[in-house]
PDB file of C-alpha atoms in Angstrom:
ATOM      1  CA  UNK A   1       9.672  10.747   9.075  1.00 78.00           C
ATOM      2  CA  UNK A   2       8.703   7.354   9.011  1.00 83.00           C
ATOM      3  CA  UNK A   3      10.752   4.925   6.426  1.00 91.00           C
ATOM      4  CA  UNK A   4      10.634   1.620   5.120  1.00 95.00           C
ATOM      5  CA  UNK A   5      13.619  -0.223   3.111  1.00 96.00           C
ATOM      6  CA  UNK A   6      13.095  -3.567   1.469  1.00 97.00           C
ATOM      7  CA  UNK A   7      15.779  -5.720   0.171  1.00 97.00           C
ATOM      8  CA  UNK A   8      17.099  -6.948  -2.120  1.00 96.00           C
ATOM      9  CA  UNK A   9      14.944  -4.414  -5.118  1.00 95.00           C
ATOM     10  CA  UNK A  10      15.029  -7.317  -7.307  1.00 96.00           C
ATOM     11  CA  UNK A  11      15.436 -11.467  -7.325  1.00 96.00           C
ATOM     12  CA  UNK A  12      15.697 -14.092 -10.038  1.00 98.00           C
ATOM     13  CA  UNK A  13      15.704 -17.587  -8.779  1.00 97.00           C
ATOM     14  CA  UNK A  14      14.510 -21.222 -10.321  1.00 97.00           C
ATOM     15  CA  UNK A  15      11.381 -23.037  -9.236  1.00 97.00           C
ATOM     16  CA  UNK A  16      11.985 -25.082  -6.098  1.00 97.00           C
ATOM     17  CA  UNK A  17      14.755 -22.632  -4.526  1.00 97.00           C
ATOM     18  CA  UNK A  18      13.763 -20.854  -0.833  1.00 97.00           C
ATOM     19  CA  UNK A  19      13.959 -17.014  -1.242  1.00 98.00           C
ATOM     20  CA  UNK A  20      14.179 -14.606   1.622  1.00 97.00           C
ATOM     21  CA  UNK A  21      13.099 -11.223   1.370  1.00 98.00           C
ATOM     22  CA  UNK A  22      14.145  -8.597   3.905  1.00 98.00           C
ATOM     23  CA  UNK A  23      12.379  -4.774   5.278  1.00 97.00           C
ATOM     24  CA  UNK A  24      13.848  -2.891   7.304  1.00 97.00           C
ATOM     25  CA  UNK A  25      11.838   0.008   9.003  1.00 95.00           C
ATOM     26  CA  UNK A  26      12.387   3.518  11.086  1.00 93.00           C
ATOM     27  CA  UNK A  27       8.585   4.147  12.276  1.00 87.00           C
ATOM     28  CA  UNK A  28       7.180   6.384  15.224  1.00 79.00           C
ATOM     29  CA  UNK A  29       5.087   4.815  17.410  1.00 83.00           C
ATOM     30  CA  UNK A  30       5.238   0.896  15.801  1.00 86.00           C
ATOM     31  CA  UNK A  31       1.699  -0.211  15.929  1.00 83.00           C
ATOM     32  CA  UNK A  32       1.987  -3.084  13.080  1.00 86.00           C
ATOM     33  CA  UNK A  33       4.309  -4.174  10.009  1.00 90.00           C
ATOM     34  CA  UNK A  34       2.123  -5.871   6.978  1.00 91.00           C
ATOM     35  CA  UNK A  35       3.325  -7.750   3.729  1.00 93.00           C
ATOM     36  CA  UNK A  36       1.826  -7.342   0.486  1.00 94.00           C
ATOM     37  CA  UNK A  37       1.937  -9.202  -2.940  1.00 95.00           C
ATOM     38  CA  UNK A  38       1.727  -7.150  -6.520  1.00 94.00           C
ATOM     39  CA  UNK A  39       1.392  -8.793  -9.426  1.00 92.00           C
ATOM     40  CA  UNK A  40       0.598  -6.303 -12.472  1.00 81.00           C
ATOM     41  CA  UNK A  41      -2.534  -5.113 -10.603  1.00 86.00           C
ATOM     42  CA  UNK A  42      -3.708  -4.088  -7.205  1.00 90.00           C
ATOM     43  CA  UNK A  43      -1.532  -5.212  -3.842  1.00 92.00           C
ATOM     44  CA  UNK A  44      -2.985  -8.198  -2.345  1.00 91.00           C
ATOM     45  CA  UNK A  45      -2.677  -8.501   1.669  1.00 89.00           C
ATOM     46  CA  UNK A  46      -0.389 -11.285   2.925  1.00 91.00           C
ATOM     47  CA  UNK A  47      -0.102 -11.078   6.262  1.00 85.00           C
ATOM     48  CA  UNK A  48       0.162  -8.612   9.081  1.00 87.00           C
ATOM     49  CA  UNK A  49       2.860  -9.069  12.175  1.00 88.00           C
ATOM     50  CA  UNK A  50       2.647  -7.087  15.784  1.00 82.00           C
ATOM     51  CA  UNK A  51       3.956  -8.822  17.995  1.00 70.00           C
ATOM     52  CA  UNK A  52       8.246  -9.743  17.661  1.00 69.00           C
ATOM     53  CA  UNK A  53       9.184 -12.821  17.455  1.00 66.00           C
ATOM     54  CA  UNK A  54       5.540 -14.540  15.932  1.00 72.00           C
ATOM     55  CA  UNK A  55       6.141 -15.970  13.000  1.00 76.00           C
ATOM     56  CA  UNK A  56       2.843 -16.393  10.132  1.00 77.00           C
ATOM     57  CA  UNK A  57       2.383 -18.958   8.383  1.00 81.00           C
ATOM     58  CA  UNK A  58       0.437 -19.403   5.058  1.00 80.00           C
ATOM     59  CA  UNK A  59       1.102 -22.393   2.586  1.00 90.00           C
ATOM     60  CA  UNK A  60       4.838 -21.865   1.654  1.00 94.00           C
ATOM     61  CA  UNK A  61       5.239 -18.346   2.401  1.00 95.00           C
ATOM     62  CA  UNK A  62       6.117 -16.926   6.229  1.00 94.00           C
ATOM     63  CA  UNK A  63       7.292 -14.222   7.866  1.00 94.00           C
ATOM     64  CA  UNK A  64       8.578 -13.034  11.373  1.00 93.00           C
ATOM     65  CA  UNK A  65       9.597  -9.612  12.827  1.00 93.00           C
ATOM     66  CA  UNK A  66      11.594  -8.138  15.178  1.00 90.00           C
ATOM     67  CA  UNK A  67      10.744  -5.177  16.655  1.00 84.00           C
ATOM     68  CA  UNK A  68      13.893  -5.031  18.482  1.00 87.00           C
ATOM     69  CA  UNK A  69      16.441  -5.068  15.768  1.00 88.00           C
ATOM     70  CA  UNK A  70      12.986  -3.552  13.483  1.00 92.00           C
ATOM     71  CA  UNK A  71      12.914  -5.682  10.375  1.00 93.00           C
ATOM     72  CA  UNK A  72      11.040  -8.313   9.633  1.00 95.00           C
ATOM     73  CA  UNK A  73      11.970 -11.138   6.415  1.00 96.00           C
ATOM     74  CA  UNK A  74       9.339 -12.733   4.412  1.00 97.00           C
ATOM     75  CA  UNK A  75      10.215 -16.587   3.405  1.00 96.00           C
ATOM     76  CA  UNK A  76       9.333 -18.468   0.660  1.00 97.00           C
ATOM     77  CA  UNK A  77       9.965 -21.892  -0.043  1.00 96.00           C
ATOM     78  CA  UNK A  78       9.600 -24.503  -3.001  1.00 97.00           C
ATOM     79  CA  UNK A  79       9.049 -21.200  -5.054  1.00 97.00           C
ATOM     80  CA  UNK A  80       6.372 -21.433  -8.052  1.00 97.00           C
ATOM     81  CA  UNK A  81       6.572 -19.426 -11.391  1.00 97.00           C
ATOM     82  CA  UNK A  82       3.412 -18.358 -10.244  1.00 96.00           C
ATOM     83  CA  UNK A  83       5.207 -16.267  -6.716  1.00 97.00           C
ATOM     84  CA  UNK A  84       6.507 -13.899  -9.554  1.00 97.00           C
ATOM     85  CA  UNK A  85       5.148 -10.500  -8.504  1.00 96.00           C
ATOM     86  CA  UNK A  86       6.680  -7.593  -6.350  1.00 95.00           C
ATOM     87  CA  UNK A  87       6.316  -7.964  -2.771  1.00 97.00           C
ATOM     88  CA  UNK A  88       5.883  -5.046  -0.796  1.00 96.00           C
ATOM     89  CA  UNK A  89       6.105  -4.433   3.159  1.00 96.00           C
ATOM     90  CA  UNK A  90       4.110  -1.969   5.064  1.00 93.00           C
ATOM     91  CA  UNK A  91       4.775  -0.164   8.477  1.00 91.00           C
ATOM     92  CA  UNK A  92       1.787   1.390  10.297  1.00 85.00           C
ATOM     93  CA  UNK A  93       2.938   3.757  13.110  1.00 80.00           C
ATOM     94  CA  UNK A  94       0.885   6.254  14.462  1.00 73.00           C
ATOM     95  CA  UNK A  95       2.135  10.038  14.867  1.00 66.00           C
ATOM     96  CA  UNK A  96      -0.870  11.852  17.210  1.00 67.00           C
ATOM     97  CA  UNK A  97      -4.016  12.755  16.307  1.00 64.00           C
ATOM     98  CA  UNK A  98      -6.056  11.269  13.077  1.00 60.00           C
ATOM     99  CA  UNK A  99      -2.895   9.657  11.971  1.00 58.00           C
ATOM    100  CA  UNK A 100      -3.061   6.600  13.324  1.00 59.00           C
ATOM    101  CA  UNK A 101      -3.109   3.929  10.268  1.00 64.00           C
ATOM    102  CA  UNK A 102      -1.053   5.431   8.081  1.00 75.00           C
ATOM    103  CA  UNK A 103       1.264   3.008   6.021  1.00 85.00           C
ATOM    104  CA  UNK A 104       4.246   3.684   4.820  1.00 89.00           C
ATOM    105  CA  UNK A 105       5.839   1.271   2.463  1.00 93.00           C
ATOM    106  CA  UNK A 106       9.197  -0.062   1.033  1.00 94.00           C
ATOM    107  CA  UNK A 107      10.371   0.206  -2.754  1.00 94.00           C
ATOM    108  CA  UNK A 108       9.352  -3.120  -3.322  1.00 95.00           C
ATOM    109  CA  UNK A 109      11.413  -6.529  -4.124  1.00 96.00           C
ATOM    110  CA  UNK A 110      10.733  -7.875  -7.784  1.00 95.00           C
ATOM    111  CA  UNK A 111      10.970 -11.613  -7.651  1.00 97.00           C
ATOM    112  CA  UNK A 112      11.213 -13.312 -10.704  1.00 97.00           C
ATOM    113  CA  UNK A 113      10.728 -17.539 -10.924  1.00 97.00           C
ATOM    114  CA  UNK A 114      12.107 -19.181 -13.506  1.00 96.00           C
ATOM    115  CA  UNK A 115      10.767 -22.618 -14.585  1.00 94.00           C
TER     116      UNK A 115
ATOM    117  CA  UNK B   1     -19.983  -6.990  -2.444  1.00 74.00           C
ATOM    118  CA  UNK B   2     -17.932  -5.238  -5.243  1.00 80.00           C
ATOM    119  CA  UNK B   3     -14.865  -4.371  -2.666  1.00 90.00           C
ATOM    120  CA  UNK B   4     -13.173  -1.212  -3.900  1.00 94.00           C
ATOM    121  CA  UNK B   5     -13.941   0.177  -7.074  1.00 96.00           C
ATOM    122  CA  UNK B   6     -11.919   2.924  -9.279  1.00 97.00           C
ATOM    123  CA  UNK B   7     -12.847   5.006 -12.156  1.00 96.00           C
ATOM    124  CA  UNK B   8     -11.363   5.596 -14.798  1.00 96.00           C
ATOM    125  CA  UNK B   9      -8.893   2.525 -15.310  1.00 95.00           C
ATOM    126  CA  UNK B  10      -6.817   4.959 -17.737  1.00 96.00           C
ATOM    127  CA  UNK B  11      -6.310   8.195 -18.785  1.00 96.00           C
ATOM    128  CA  UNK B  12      -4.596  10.996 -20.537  1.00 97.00           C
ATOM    129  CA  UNK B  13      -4.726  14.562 -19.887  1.00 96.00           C
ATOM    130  CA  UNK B  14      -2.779  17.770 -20.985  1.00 97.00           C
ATOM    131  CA  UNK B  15      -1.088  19.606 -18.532  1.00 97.00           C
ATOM    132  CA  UNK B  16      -3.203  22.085 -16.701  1.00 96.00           C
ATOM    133  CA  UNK B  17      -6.201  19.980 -17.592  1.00 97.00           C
ATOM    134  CA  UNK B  18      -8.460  19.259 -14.298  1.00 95.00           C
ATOM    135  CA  UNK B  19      -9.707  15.830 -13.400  1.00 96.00           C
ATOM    136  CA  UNK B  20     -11.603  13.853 -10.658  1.00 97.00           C
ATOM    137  CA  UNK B  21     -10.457   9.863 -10.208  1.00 98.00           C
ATOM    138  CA  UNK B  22     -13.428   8.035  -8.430  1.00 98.00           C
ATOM    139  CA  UNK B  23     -13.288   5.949  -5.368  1.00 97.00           C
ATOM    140  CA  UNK B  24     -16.127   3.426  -3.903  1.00 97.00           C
ATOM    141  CA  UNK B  25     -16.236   0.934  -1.490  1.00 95.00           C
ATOM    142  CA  UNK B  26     -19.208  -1.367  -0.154  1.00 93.00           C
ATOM    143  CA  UNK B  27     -18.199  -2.396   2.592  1.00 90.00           C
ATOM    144  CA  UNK B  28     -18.726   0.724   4.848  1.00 89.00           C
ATOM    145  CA  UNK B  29     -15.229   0.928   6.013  1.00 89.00           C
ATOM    146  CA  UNK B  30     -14.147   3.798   7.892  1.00 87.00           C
ATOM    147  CA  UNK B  31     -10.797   4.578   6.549  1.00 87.00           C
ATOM    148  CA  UNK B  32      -9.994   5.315   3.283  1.00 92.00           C
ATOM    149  CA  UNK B  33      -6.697   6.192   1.229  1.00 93.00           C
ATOM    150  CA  UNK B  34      -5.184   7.359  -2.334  1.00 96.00           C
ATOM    151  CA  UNK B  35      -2.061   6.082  -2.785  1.00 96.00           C
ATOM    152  CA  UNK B  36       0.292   6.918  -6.001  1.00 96.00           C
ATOM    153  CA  UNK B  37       2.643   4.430  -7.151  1.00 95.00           C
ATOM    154  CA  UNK B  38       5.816   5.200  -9.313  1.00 93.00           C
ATOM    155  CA  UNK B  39       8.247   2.871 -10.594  1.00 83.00           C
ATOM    156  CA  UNK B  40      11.102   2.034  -7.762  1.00 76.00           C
ATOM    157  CA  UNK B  41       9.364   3.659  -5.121  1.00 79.00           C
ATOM    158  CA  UNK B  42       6.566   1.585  -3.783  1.00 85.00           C
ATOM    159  CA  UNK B  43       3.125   3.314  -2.569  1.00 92.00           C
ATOM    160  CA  UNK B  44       3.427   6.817  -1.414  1.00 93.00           C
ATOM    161  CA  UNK B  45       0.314   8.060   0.802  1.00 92.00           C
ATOM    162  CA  UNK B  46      -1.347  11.275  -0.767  1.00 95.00           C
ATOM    163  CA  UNK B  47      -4.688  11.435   1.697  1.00 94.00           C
ATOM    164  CA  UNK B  48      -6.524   9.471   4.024  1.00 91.00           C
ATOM    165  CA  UNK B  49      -9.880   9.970   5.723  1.00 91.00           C
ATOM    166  CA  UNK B  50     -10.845   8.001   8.579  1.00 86.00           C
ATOM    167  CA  UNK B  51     -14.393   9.232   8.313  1.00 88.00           C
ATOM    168  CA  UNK B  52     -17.068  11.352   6.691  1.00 91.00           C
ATOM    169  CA  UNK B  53     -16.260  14.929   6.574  1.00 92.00           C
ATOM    170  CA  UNK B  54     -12.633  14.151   7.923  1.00 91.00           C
ATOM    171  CA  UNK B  55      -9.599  13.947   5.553  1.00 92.00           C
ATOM    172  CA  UNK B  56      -5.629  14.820   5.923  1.00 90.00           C
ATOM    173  CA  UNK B  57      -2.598  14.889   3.876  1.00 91.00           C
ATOM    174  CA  UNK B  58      -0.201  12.081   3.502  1.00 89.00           C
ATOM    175  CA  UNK B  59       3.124  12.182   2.255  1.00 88.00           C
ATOM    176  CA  UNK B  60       2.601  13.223  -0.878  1.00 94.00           C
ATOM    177  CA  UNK B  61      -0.586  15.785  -0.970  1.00 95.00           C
ATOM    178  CA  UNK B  62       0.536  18.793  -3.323  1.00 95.00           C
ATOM    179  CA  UNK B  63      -1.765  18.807  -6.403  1.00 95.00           C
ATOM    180  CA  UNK B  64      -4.286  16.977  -5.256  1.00 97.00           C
ATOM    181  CA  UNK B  65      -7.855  17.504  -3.186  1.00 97.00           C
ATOM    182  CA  UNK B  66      -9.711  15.417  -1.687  1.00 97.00           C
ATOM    183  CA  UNK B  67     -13.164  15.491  -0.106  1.00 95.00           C
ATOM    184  CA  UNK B  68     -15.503  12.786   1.796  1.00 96.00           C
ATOM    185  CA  UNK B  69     -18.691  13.489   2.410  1.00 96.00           C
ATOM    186  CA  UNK B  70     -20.337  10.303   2.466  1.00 96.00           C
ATOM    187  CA  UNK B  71     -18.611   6.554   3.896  1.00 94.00           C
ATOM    188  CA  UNK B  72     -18.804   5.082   0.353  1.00 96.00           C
ATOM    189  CA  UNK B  73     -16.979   7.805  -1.639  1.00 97.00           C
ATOM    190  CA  UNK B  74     -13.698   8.959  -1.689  1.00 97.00           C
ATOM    191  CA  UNK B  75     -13.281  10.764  -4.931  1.00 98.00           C
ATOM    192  CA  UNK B  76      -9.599  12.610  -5.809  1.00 98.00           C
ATOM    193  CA  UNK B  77      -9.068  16.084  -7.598  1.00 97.00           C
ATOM    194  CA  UNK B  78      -6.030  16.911  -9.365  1.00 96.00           C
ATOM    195  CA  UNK B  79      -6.760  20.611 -10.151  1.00 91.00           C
ATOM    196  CA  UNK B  80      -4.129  21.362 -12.482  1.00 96.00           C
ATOM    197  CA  UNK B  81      -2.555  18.396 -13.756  1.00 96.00           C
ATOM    198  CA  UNK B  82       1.480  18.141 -14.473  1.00 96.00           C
ATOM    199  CA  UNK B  83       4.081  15.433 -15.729  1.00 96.00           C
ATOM    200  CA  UNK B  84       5.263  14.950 -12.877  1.00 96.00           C
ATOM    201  CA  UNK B  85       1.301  13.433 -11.804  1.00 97.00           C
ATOM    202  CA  UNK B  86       1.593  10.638 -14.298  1.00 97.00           C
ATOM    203  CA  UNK B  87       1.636   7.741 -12.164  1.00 97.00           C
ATOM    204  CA  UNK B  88      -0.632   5.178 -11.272  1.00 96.00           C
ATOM    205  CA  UNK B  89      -3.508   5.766  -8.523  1.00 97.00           C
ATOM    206  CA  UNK B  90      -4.384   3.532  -5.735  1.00 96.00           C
ATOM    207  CA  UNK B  91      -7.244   3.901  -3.169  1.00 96.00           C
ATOM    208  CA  UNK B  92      -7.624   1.618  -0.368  1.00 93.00           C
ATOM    209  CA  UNK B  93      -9.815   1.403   2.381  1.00 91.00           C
ATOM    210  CA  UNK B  94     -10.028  -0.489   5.477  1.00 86.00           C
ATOM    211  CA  UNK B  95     -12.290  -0.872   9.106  1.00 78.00           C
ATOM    212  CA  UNK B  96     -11.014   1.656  11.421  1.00 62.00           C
ATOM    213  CA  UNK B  97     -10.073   0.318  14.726  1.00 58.00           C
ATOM    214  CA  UNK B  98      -9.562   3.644  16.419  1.00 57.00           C
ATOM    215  CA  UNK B  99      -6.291   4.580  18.760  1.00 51.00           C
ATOM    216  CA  UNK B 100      -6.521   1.003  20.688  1.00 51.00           C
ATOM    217  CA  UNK B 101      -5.879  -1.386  18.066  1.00 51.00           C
ATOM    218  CA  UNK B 102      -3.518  -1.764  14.590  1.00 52.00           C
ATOM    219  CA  UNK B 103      -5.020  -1.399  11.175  1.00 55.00           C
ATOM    220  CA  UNK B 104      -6.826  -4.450   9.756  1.00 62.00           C
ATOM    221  CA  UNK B 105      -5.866  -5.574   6.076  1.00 75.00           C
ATOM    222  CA  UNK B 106      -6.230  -2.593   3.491  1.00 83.00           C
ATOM    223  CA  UNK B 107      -8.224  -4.015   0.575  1.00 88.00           C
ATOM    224  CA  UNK B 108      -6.865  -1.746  -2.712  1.00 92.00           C
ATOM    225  CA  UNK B 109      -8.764  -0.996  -5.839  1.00 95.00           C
ATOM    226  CA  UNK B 110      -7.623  -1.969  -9.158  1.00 95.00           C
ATOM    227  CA  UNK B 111      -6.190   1.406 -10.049  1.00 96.00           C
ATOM    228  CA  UNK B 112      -5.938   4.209 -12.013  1.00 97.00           C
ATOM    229  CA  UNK B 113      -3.179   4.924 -14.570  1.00 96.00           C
ATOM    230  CA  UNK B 114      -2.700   8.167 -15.485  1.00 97.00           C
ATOM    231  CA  UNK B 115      -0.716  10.057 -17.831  1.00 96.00           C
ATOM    232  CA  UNK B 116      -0.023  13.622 -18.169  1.00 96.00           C
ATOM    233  CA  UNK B 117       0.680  15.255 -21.263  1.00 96.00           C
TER     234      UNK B 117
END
């Protein structure tokens, strides 16, 4: 059975400090690891890593994975009250047949920015 | 293009009651997915299709049915509704890039919260 852990659950931190959030993941057949952000609503896609070693980049936010040691950490630097939200991490593997796509996900970190 | 839409954004039922929570997209993606979500636990997968007429069961399927018979819809049956269903409901869907290729960003709905009785 495929699993995904995320830590640490939860994260309070001051505007301006560098956060790094880690997943750790058990997954047959690794096709692709993906980050999501939740703020009080629907997930909203970050990025999505295949390859070890790459690193994405998006404003202050990045991420890299290693499919050796399987985890992958998302960074976040010069946080904002407004990176407040629960970040989630994804792991697609594929176990035969019409499975192929399925994500499992982490609990979740809550990240909490304080002015 | 609307993206994903859900229907209802709330509700509360009685256990036993039966229910149907809606699912469209526009954007004539192949795969779709219902995902609950339950505090401390993240997304769990309940069923996916990766077509019309094709479904399966995801982690979580007991309870529920599901049926697609057309690319836009994705609707979700809970056929006898119990406390332990009170949660809140995510579909997704997503293009389907087959066996070759990983899955492209899902785009999620803004959910369903439900409460059982």
């Amino acid at each position: 059975e495929d699993k995904v852990v995320q830590s640490p659950l939860s994260l309070v931190v001051h505007e301006g400090d560098t956060v790094t959030l880690n997943c750790s993941y058990e997954v047959t057949n690794f096709r692709s690891l993906l980050w999501y952000k939740q703020e009080k609503k629907a997930p909203t896609f970050l990025f999505m890593l295949t390859s070890s070693g790459i690193e994405k980049k998006s404003g202050r936010l990045s991420s890299i994975l290693d499919k050796k040691e399987l985890f992958s950490i998302l960074n976040i630097t010069a946080t904002q009250t407004g990176d407040s939200a629960v970040y989630l991490c994804a792991v697609e593997g594929w176990a035969g047949g019409t499975s192929y796509g399925k994500l499992t996900f982490g609990q979740g970190t809550i990240l909490t920015v304080h002015p | 293009n609307a993206g994903v839409t859900q229907t209802p954004k709330f509700q509360v039922l009685k256990t036993g009651q039966s229910m149907t929570l809606q699912c469209a997209q526009d954007m004539n993606h192949e795969y779709m997915s219902w995902y609950r979500q339950d505090p401390g636990m993240g997304l769990r997968l309940i069923h996916y299709s990766v077509g019309a007429g094709i479904t399966d069961q995801g982690e979580v399927p007991n309870g529920y049915n599901v049926s697609r018979s057309t690319t836009e819809d994705f609707p979700l049956r809970l056929l006898s509704a119990a406390p332990s269903q009170t949660s809140v409901y995510f579909c997704a869907s997503s293009y389907d890039p087959g066996t070759s290729g990983s899955r492209n960003e899902q785009f999620f709905g803004p959910g369903t919260r439900l409460t059982v009785l």
